[in-house]
Rosetta silent file (secondary structure, phi, psi, omega in degrees, C-alpha in Angstrom):
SEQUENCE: XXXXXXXXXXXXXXXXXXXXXXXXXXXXXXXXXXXXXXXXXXXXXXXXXXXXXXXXXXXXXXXXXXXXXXXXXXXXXXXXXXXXXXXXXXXXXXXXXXXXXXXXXXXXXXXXXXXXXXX
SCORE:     score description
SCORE:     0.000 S_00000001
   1 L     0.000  -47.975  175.513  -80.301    1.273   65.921 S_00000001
   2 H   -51.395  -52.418  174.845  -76.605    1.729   65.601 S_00000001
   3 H   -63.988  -40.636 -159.742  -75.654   -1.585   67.438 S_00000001
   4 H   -76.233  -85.362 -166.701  -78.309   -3.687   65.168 S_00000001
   5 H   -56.258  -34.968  167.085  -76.221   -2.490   62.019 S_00000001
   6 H  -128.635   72.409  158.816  -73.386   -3.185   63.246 S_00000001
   7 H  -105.355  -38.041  173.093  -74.121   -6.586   64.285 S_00000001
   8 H   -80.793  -19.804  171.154  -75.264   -6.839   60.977 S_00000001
   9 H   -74.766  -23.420  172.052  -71.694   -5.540   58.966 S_00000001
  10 H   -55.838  -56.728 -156.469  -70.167   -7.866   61.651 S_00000001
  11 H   -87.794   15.164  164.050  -72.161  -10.909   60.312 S_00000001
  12 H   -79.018  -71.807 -167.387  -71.652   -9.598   56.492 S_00000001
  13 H   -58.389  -10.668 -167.108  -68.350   -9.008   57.119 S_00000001
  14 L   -96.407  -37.637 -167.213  -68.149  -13.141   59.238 S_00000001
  15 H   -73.588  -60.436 -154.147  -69.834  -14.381   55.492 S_00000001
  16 H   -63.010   -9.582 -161.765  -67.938  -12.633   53.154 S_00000001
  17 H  -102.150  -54.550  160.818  -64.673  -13.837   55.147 S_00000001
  18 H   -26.296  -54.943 -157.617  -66.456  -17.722   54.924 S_00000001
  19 H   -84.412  -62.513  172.276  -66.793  -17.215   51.460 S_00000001
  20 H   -49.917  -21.737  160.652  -63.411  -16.161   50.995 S_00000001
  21 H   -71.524  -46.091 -144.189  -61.941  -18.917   52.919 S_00000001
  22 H  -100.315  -30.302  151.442  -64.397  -21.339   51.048 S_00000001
  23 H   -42.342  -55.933 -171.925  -62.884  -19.761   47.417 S_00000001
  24 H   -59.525  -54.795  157.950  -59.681  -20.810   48.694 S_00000001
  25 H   -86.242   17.964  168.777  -60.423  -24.357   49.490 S_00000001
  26 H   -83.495  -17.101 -167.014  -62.272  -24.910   46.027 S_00000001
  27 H   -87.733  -40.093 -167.674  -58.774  -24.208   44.206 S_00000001
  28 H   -69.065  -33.225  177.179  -57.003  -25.928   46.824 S_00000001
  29 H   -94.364  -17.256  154.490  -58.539  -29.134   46.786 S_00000001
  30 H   -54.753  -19.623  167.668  -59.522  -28.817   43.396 S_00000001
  31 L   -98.501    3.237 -170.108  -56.062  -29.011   42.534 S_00000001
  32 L  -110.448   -2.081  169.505  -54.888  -31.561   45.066 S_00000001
  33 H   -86.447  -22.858 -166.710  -57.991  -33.613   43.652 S_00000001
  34 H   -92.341  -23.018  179.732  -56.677  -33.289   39.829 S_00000001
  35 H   -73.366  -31.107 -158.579  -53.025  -34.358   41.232 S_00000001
  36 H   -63.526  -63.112 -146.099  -54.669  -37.347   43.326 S_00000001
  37 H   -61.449  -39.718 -164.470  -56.544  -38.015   39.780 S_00000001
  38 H   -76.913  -19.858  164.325  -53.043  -37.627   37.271 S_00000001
  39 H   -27.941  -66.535 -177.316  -51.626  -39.885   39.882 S_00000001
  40 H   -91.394  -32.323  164.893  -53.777  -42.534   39.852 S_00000001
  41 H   -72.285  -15.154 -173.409  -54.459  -42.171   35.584 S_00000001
  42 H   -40.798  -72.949  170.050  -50.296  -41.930   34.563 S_00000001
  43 H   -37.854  -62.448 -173.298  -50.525  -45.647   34.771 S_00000001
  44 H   -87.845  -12.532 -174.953  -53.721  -46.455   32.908 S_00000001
  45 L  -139.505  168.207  177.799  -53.830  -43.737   30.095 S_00000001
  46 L   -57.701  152.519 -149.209  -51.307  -41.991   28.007 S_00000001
  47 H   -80.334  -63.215  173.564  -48.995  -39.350   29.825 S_00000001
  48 H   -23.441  -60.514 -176.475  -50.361  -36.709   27.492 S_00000001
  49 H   -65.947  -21.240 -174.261  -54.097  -37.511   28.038 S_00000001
  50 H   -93.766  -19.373  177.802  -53.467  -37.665   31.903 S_00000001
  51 H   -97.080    9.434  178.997  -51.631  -34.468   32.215 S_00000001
  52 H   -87.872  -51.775  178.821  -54.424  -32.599   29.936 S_00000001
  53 H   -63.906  -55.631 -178.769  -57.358  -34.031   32.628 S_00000001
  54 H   -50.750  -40.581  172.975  -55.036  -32.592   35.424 S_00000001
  55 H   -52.750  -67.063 -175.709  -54.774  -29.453   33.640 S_00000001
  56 H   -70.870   -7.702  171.802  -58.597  -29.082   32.809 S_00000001
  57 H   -80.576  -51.863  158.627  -59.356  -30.162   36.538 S_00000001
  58 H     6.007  -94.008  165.935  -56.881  -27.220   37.475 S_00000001
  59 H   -68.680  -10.925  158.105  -58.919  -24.603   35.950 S_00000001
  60 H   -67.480  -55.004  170.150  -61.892  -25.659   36.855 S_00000001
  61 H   -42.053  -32.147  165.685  -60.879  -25.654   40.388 S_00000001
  62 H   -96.800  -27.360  170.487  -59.727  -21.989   39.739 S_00000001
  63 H   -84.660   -7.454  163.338  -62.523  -20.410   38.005 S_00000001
  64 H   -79.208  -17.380  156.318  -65.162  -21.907   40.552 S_00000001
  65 H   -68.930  -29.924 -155.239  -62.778  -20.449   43.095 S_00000001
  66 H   -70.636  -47.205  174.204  -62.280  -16.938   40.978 S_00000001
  67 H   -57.637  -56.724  163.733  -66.313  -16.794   41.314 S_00000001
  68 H   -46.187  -17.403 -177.456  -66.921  -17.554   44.545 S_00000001
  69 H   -91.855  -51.334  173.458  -64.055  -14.937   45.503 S_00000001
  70 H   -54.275  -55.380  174.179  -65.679  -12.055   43.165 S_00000001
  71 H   -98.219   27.051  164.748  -68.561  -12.648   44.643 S_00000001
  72 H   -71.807  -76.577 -160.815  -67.388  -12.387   48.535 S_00000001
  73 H   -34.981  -32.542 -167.083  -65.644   -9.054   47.204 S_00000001
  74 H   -59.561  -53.725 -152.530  -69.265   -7.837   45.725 S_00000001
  75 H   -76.643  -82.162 -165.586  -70.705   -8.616   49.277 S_00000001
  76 H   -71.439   -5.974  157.044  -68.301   -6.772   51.587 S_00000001
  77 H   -62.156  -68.913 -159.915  -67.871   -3.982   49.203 S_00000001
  78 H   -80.511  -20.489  168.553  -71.644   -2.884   48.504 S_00000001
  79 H   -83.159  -42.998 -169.294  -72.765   -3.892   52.213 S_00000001
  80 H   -92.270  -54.966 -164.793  -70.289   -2.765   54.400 S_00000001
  81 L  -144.442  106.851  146.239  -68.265    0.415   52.576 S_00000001
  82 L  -120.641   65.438  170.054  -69.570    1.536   49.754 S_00000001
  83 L   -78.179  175.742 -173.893  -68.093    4.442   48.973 S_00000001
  84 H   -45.595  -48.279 -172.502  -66.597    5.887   45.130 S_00000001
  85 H  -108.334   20.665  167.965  -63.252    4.037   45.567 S_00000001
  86 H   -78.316  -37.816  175.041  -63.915    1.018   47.168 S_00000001
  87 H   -70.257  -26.770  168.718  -66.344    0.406   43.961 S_00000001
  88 H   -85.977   26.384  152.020  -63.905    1.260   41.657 S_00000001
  89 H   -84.120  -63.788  165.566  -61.470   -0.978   43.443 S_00000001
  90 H   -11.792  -38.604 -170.863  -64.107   -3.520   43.071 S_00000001
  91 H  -108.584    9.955  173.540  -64.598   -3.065   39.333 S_00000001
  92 H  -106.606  -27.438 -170.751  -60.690   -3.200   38.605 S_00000001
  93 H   -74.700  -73.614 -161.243  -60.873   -6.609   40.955 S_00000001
  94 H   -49.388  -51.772  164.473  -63.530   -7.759   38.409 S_00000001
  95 H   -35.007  -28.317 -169.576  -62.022   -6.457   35.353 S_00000001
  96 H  -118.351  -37.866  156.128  -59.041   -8.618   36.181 S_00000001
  97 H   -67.594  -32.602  170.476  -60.787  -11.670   37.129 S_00000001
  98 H   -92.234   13.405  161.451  -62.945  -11.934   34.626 S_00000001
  99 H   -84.736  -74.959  174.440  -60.069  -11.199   32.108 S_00000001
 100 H   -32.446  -99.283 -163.132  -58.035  -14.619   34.036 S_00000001
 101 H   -21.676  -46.434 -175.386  -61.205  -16.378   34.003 S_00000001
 102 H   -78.915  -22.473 -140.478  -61.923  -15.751   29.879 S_00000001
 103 H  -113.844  -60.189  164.591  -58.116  -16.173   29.351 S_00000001
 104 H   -34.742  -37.521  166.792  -58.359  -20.078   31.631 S_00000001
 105 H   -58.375  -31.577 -174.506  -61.685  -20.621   29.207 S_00000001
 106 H   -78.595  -52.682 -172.157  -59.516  -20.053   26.342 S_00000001
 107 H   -63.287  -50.181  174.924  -56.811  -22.322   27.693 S_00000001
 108 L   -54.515  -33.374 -147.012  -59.242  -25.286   28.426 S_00000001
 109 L  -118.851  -18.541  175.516  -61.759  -25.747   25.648 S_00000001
 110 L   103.055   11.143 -143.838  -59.435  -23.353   22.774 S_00000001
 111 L  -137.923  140.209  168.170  -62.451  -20.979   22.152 S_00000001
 112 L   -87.220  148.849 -176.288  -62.924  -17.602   23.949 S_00000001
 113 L   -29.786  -55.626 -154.251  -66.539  -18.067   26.285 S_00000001
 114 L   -92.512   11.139  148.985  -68.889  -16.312   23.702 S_00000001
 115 L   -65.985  158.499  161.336  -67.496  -18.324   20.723 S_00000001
 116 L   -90.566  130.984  162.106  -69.606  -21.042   19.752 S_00000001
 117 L   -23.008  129.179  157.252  -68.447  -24.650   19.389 S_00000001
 118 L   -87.587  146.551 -158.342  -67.300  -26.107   16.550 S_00000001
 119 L  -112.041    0.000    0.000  -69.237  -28.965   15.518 S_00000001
């Protein structure tokens, strides 16, 4: 019984490391896709409008990483060691991403998430 779990916190611990690796290349190539794109728009649209789409590619590229990283932490915290302070490290990790994450939402669209659009 003892080997069987942990062969299974091994292959928790092989995802959540995937996942963290796979957070990593959404920002990275999400940003080396928004440079390829202000690259190739400089030339056809105004310098303003092309460094705004690089910007808003940016942050996409980081809060689809910031998720994918939150939840890797979620995974190897409550499967492998979940003791008292690994979850509160866990909920200070959140607390701080999803403060970046509302404060990139803000930057992008001008609105905090739970405003509504103006129409």
């Amino acid at each position: 019984m003892l080997e069987t779990s942990l062969g299974l916190a091994q292959i928790i611990r092989y995802v959540s490391d995937v996942m963290d690796a796979l957070g990593v290349a959404v920002v990275s190539l999400g940003v080396l896709w928004g440079l390829l794109g202000f690259i190739r728009n400089i030339s056809q649209r105004p310098i303003d409008d092309s460094y705004k789409a690089f910007r808003d590619q940016i942050i996409r590229a980081l809060l689809l990483g910031l998720e994918i990283l939150v939840a890797s932490d979620i995974i190897r915290t409550v499967a492998i060691n979940p003791t008292l302070m690994s979850v509160a490290i866990l909920g200070a990790i959140i607390t701080l991403r999803c403060f970046l994450s509302w404060s990139l939402t803000l930057e992008m669209t001008g609105r905090w998430p739970w405003q509504t659009a103006e129409k």
